[in-house]
Structure formats: structure tokens, C-alpha cells
mmCIF file of C-alpha atoms and ligand atoms in Angstrom:
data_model
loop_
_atom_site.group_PDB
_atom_site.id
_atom_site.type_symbol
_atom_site.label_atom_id
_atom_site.label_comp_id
_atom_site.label_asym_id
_atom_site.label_seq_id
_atom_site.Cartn_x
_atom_site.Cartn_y
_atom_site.Cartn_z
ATOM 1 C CA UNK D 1 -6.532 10.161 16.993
ATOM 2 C CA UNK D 2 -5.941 7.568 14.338
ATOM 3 C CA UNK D 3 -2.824 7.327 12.277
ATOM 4 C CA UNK D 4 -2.572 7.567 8.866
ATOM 5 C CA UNK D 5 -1.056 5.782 6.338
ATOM 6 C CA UNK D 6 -1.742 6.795 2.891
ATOM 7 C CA UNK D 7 -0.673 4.721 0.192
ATOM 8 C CA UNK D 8 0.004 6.980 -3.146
ATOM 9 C CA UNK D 9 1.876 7.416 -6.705
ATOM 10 C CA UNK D 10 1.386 9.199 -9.692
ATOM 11 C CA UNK D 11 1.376 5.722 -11.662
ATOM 12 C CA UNK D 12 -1.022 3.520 -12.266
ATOM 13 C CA UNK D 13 -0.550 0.089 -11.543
ATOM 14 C CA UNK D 14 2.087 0.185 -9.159
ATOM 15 C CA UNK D 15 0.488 -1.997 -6.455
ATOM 16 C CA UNK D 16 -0.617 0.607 -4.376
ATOM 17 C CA UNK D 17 -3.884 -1.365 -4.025
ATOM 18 C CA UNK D 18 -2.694 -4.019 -3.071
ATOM 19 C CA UNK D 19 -0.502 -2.612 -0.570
ATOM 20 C CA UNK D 20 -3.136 -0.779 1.217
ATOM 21 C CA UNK D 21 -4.919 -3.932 1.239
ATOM 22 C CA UNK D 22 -2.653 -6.171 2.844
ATOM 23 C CA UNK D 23 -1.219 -3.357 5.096
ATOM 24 C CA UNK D 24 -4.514 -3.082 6.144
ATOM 25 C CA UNK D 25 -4.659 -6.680 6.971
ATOM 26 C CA UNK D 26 -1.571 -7.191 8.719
ATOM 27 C CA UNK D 27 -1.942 -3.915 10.899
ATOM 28 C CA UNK D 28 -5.739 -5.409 11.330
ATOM 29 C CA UNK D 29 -3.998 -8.118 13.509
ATOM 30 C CA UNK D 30 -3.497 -6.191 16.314
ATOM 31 C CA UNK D 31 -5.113 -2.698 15.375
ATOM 32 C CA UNK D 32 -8.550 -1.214 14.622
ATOM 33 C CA UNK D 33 -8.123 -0.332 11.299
ATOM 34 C CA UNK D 34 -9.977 1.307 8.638
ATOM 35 C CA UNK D 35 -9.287 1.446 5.044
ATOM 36 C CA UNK D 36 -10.321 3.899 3.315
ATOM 37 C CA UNK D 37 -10.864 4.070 -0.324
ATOM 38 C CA UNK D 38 -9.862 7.242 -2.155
ATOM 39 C CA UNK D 39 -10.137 5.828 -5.886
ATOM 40 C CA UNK D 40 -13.166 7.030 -6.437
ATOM 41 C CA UNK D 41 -13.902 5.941 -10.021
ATOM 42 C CA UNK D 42 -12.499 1.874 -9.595
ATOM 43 C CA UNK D 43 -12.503 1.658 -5.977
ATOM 44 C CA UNK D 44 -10.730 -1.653 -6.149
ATOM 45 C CA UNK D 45 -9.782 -1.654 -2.723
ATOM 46 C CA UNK D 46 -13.205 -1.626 -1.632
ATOM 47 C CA UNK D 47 -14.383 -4.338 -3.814
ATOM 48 C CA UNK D 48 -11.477 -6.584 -2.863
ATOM 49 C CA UNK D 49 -12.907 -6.112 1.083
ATOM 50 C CA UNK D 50 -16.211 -6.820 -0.063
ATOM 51 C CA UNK D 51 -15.104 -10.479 -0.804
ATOM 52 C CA UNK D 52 -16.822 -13.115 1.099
ATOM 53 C CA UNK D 53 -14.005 -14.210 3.473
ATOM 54 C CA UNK D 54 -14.725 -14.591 7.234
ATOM 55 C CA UNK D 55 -11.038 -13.494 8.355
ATOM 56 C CA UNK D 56 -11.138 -9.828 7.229
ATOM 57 C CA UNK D 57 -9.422 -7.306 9.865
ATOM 58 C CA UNK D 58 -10.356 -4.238 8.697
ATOM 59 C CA UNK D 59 -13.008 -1.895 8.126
ATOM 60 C CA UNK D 60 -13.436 0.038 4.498
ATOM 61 C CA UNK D 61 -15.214 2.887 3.522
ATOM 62 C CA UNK D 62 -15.238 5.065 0.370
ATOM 63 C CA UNK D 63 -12.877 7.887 1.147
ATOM 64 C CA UNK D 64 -16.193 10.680 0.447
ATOM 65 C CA UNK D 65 -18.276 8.763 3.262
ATOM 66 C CA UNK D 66 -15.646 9.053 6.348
ATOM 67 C CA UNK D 67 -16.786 11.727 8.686
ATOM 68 C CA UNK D 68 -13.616 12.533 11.273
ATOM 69 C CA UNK D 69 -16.020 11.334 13.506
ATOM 70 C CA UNK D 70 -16.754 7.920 12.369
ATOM 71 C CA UNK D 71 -12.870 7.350 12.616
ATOM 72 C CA UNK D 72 -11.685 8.189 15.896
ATOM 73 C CA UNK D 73 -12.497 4.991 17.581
ATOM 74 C CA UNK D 74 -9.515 3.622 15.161
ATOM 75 C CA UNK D 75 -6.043 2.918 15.740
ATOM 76 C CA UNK D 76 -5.101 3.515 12.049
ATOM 77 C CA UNK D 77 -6.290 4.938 8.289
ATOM 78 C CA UNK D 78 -5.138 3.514 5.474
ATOM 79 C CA UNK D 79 -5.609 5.537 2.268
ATOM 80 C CA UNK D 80 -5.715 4.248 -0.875
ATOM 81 C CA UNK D 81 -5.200 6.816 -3.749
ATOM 82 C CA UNK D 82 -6.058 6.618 -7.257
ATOM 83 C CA UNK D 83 -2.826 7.284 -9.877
ATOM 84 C CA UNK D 84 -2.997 10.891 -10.779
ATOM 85 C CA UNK D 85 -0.488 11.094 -13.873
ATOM 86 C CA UNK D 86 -2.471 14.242 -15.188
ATOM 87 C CA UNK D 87 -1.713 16.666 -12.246
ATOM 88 C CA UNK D 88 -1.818 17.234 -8.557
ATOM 89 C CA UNK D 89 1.130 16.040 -6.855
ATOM 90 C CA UNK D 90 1.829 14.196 -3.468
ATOM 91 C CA UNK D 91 2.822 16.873 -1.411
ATOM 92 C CA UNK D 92 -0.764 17.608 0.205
ATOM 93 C CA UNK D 93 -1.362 14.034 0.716
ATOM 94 C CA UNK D 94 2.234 13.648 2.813
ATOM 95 C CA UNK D 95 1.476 16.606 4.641
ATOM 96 C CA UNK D 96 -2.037 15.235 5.905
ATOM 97 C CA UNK D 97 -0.569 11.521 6.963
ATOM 98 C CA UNK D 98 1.914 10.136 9.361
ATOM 99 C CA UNK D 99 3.335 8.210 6.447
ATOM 100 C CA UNK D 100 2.873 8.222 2.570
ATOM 101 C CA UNK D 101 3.971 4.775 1.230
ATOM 102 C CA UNK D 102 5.123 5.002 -2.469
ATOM 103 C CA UNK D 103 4.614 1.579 -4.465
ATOM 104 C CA UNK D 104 6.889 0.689 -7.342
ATOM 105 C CA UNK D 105 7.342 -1.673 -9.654
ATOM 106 C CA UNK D 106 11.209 -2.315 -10.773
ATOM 107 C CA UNK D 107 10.586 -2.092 -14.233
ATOM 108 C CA UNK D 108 11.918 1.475 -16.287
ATOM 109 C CA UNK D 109 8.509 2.684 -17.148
ATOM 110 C CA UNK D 110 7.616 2.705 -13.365
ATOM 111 C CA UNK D 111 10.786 3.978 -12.061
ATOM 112 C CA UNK D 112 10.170 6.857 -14.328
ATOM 113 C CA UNK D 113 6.461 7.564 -12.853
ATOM 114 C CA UNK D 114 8.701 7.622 -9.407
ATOM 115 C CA UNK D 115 10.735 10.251 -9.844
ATOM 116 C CA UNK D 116 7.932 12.563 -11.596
ATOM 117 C CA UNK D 117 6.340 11.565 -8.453
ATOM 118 C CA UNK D 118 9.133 12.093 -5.642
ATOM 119 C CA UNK D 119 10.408 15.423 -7.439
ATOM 120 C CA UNK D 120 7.939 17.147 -5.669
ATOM 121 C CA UNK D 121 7.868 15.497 -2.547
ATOM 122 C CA UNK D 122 11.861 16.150 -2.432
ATOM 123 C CA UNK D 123 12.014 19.608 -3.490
ATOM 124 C CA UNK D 124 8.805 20.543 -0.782
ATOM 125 C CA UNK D 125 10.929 18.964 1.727
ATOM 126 C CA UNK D 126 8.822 15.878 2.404
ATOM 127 C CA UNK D 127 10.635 13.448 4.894
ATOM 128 C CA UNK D 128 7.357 11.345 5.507
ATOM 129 C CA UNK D 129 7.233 9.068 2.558
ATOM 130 C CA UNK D 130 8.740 5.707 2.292
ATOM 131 C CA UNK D 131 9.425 3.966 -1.379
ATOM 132 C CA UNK D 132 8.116 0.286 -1.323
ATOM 133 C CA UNK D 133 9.241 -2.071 -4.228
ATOM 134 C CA UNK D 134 6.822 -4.532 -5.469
ATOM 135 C CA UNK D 135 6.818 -7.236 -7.883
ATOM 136 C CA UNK D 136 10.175 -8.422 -7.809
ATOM 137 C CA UNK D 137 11.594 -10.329 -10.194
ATOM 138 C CA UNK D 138 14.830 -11.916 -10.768
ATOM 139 C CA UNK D 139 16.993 -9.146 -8.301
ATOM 140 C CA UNK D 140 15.568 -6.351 -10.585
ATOM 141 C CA UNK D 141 13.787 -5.139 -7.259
ATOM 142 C CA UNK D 142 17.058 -5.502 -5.232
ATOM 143 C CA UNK D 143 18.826 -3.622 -7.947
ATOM 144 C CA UNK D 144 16.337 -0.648 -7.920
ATOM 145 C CA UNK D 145 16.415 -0.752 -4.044
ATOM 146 C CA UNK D 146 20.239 -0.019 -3.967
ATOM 147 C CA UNK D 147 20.143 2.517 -7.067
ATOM 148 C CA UNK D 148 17.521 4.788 -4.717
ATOM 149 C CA UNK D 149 19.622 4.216 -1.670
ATOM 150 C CA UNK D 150 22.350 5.736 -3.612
ATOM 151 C CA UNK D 151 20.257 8.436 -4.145
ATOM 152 C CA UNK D 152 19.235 8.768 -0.727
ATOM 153 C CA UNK D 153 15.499 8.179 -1.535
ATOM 154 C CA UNK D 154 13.675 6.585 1.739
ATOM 155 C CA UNK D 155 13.283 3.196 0.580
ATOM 156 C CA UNK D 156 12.050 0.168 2.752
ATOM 157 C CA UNK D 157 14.250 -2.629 3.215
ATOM 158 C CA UNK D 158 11.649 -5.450 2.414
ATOM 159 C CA UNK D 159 10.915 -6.179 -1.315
ATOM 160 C CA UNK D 160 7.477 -7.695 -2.646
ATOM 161 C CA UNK D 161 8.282 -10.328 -4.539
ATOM 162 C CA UNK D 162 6.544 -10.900 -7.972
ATOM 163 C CA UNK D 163 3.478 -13.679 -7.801
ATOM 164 C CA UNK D 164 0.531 -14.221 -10.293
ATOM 165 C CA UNK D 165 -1.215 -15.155 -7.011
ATOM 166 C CA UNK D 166 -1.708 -11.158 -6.353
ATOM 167 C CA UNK D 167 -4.039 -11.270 -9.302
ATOM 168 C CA UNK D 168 -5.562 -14.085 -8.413
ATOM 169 C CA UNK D 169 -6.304 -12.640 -5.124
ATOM 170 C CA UNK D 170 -7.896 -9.391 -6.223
ATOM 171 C CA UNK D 171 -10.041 -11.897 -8.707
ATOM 172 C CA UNK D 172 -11.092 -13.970 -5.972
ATOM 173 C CA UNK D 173 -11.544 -10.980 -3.450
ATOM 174 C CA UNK D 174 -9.797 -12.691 -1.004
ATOM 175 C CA UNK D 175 -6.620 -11.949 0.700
ATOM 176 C CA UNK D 176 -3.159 -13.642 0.185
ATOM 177 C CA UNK D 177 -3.469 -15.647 3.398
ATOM 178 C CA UNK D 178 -6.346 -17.584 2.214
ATOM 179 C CA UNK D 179 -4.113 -18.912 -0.105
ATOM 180 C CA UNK D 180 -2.725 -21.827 2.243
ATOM 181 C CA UNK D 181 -2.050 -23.901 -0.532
ATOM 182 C CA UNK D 182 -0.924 -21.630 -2.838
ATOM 183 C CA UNK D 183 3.567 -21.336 -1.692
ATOM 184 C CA UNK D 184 3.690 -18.048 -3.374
ATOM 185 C CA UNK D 185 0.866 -16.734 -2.392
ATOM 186 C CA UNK D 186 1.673 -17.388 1.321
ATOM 187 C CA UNK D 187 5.382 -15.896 0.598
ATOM 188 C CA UNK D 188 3.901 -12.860 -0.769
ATOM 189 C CA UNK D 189 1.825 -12.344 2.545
ATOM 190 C CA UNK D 190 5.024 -12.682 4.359
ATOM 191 C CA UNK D 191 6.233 -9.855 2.616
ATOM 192 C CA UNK D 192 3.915 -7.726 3.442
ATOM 193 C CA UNK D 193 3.979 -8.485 7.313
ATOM 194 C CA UNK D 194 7.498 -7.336 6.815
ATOM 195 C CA UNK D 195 6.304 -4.293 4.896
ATOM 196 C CA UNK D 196 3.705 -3.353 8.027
ATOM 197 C CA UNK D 197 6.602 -3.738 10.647
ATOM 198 C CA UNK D 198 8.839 -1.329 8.991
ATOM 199 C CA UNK D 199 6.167 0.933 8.530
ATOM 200 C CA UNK D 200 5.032 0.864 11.795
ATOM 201 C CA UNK D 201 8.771 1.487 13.249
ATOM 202 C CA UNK D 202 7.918 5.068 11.138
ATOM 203 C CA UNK D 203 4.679 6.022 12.394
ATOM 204 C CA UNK D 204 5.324 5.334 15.506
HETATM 205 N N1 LIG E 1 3.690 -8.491 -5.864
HETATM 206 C C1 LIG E 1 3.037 -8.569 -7.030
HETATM 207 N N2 LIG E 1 3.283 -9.605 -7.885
HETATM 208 C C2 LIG E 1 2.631 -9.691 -9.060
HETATM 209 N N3 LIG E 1 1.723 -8.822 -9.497
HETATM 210 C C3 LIG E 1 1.434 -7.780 -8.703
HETATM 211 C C4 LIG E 1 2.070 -7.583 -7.440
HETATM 212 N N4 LIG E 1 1.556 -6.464 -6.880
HETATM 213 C C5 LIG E 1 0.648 -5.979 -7.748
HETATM 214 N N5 LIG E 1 0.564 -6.757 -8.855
HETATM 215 C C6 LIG E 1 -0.329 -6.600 -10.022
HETATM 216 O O1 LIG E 1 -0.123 -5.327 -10.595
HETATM 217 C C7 LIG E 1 -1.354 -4.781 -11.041
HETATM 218 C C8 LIG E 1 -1.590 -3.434 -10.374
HETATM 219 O O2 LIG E 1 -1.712 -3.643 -8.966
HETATM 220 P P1 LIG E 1 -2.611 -2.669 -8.079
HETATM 221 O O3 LIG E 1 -2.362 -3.033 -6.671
HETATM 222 O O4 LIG E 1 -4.021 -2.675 -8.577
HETATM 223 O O5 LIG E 1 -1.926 -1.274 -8.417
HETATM 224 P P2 LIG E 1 -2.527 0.236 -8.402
HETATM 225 O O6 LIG E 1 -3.496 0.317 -7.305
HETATM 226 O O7 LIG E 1 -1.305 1.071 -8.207
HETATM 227 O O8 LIG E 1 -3.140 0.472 -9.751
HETATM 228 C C9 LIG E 1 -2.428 -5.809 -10.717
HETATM 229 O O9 LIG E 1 -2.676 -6.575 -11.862
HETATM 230 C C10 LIG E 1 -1.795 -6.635 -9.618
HETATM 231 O O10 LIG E 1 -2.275 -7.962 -9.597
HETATM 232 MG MG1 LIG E 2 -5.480 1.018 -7.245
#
């Protein structure tokens, strides 16, 4: 049976696209992995992976298509969730993964879609979820890190540092390690192979 790692917040435009993109790639290097596409209205993940780019290492899908069957032969899921700020918490979605991964940006507005979103997750009893802050700028990240540690939320020890080459990216449909030339864009990338080893020392 495959893992799963579903990648979810209430908020919108947190990075939890990109995250499930480049988790996917990263875990891609050694893994089967499929990706799995749950926003069904932008499905941005999906056309990311549809870029013309011969190093791809993972398989995507809309998240309506997957039959259990089709994804046994893989070694992990990776679910990409649409923000939900309306209603419908993350409490079902923890409960059917081996990991929920919850994107942040450091800025207030975000950190105050975080805790609407971990409020139910903490008072449910949810250990399986993981904060991940992205788009770090000028030790605002580091400072959010600590002020959840504090708190004892879950929070991953690697930060995603801020880059306009994310956007460009997503534009280009292309991952961040096509981006040879691009320094940021190859920092970035390192980030998130830091990301995919601490989450895999939690699924495992
Ligand atoms: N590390 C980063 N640095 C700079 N911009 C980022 C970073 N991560 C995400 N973004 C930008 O934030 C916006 C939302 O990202 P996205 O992954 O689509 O979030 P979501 O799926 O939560 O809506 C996009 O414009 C994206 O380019
Ligand atoms: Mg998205």
C-alpha cells in the first residue's frame, strides 16, 4: 500500500501547490510516486506536471480519476488540496494520510488562516500533521518557526525561502531544478529536498 502525503490548509495561497509539487519531485527520485490533484476547480498542480520537461518523476492524476487500484503499484500519494476557508476542516483529511503537511506563509494574514486551520486538528487530537513555512523572508519565517515551537505546534525544521523564481516556475511549468542558472531557483529546490527528508523521517 502506498503512503500518503496530503498537502492541505484552509488558506489560499499558502504554497501548498507548490509543495506537493516539488515533494513530489524529490520523493520521485527514488520512489514511484503519484500526485494526485484534489483542486478540482484550478487544478494547478496538474497543469504545472503537464509542462513539457523531460525530467518529471512523478505521475499526476485528478484526485476524481484515481481508482485504489490504479495506485497500488506506488510507493507514495501526494495530495494536493484546494483552500477551503468556507467550511470543512482538516481533520478527515489527517485521518485518511500518513502525514498532512500544512503550508504557511510568515506573514499575519496567513498565520491567522493557520490557527483557524490547526484548531481543529488540535482539539480532534491530530498528531499527523506537520507545519511547513514557506516564503521566507528576512528571518520572518525563522521567527514564526520558533513562535509555533513555543506553542508546541509540529513544525518542520527546514524553511522555504522566499524566490520570485517559484512563480516563474509554475509560469513556465517546469520545476525549480530546471532552473540551473537561475541561484535562487536552485536554492529553493534545495529546500525542498530538505522538506522531503524530514517528511519522510515521519511517514516512515
Ligand atoms: N517559496 C516561495 N517563494 C516565493 N513565492 C512563493 C513561494 N511558494 C509559493 N509562492 C507563491 O505563492 C503563491 C501561492 O502558491 P501556491 O503554491 O499556488 O499556493 P496554494 O496552492 O496554497 O494556493 C504563488 O504565486 C506562488 O508562486
Ligand atoms: Mg493550490
Amino acid at each position: 500500500m502506498p503512503k500518503i502525503i496530503a498537502i492541505g490548509n484552509m488558506k489560499g495561497g499558502v504554497g501548498k501547490t507548490t509543495t506537493a509539487v516539488h515533494l513530489a519531485q524529490q520523493l520521485g527520485k527514488k520512489h514511484k510516486v503519484l500526485l494526485l490533484d484534489a483542486d478540482e476547480e484550478l487544478q494547478c498542480a496538474l497543469s504545472w506536471r503537464e509542462g513539457d520537461y523531460a525530467a518529471w518523476r512523478f505521475d499526476a492524476l485528478p484526485y476524481r480519476e484515481a481508482t485504489e487500484k490504479m495506485t497500488l503499484n506506488y510507493d507514495y500519494l501526494v495530495i494536493d488540496t484546494k483552500g477551503n476557508e468556507q467550511g470543512g476542516d482538516l481533520v478527515s483529511l489527517a485521518q485518511d494520510s500518513d502525514l498532512l503537511v500544512v503550508p504557511t506563509k510568515p506573514d499575519g494574514l496567513s498565520a491567522t488562516g493557520l490557527m483557524k486551520t490547526l484548531a481543529p486538528l488540535v482539539s480532534d487530537g491530530i498528531q499527523n500533521y506537520r507545519v511547513l513555512i514557506v516564503a521566507n523572508m528576512g528571518g520572518r519565517g525563522e521567527e514564526l518557526r520558533e513562535a509555533l515551537a513555543d506553542q508546541d505546534v509540529p513544525v518542520l525544521n527546514t524553511v522555504v525561502r522566499h524566490s520570485t523564481a517559484v512563480g516563474d516556475a509554475a509560469e513556465r511549468q517546469r520545476p525549480l531544478e530546471a532552473y540551473t542558472s537561475h541561484k535562487y531557483a536552485k536554492l529553493v529546490d534545495a529546500d525542498y529536498a530538505a522538506v522531503t527528508r524530514e517528511i519522510l523521517s515521519n511517514v516512515r
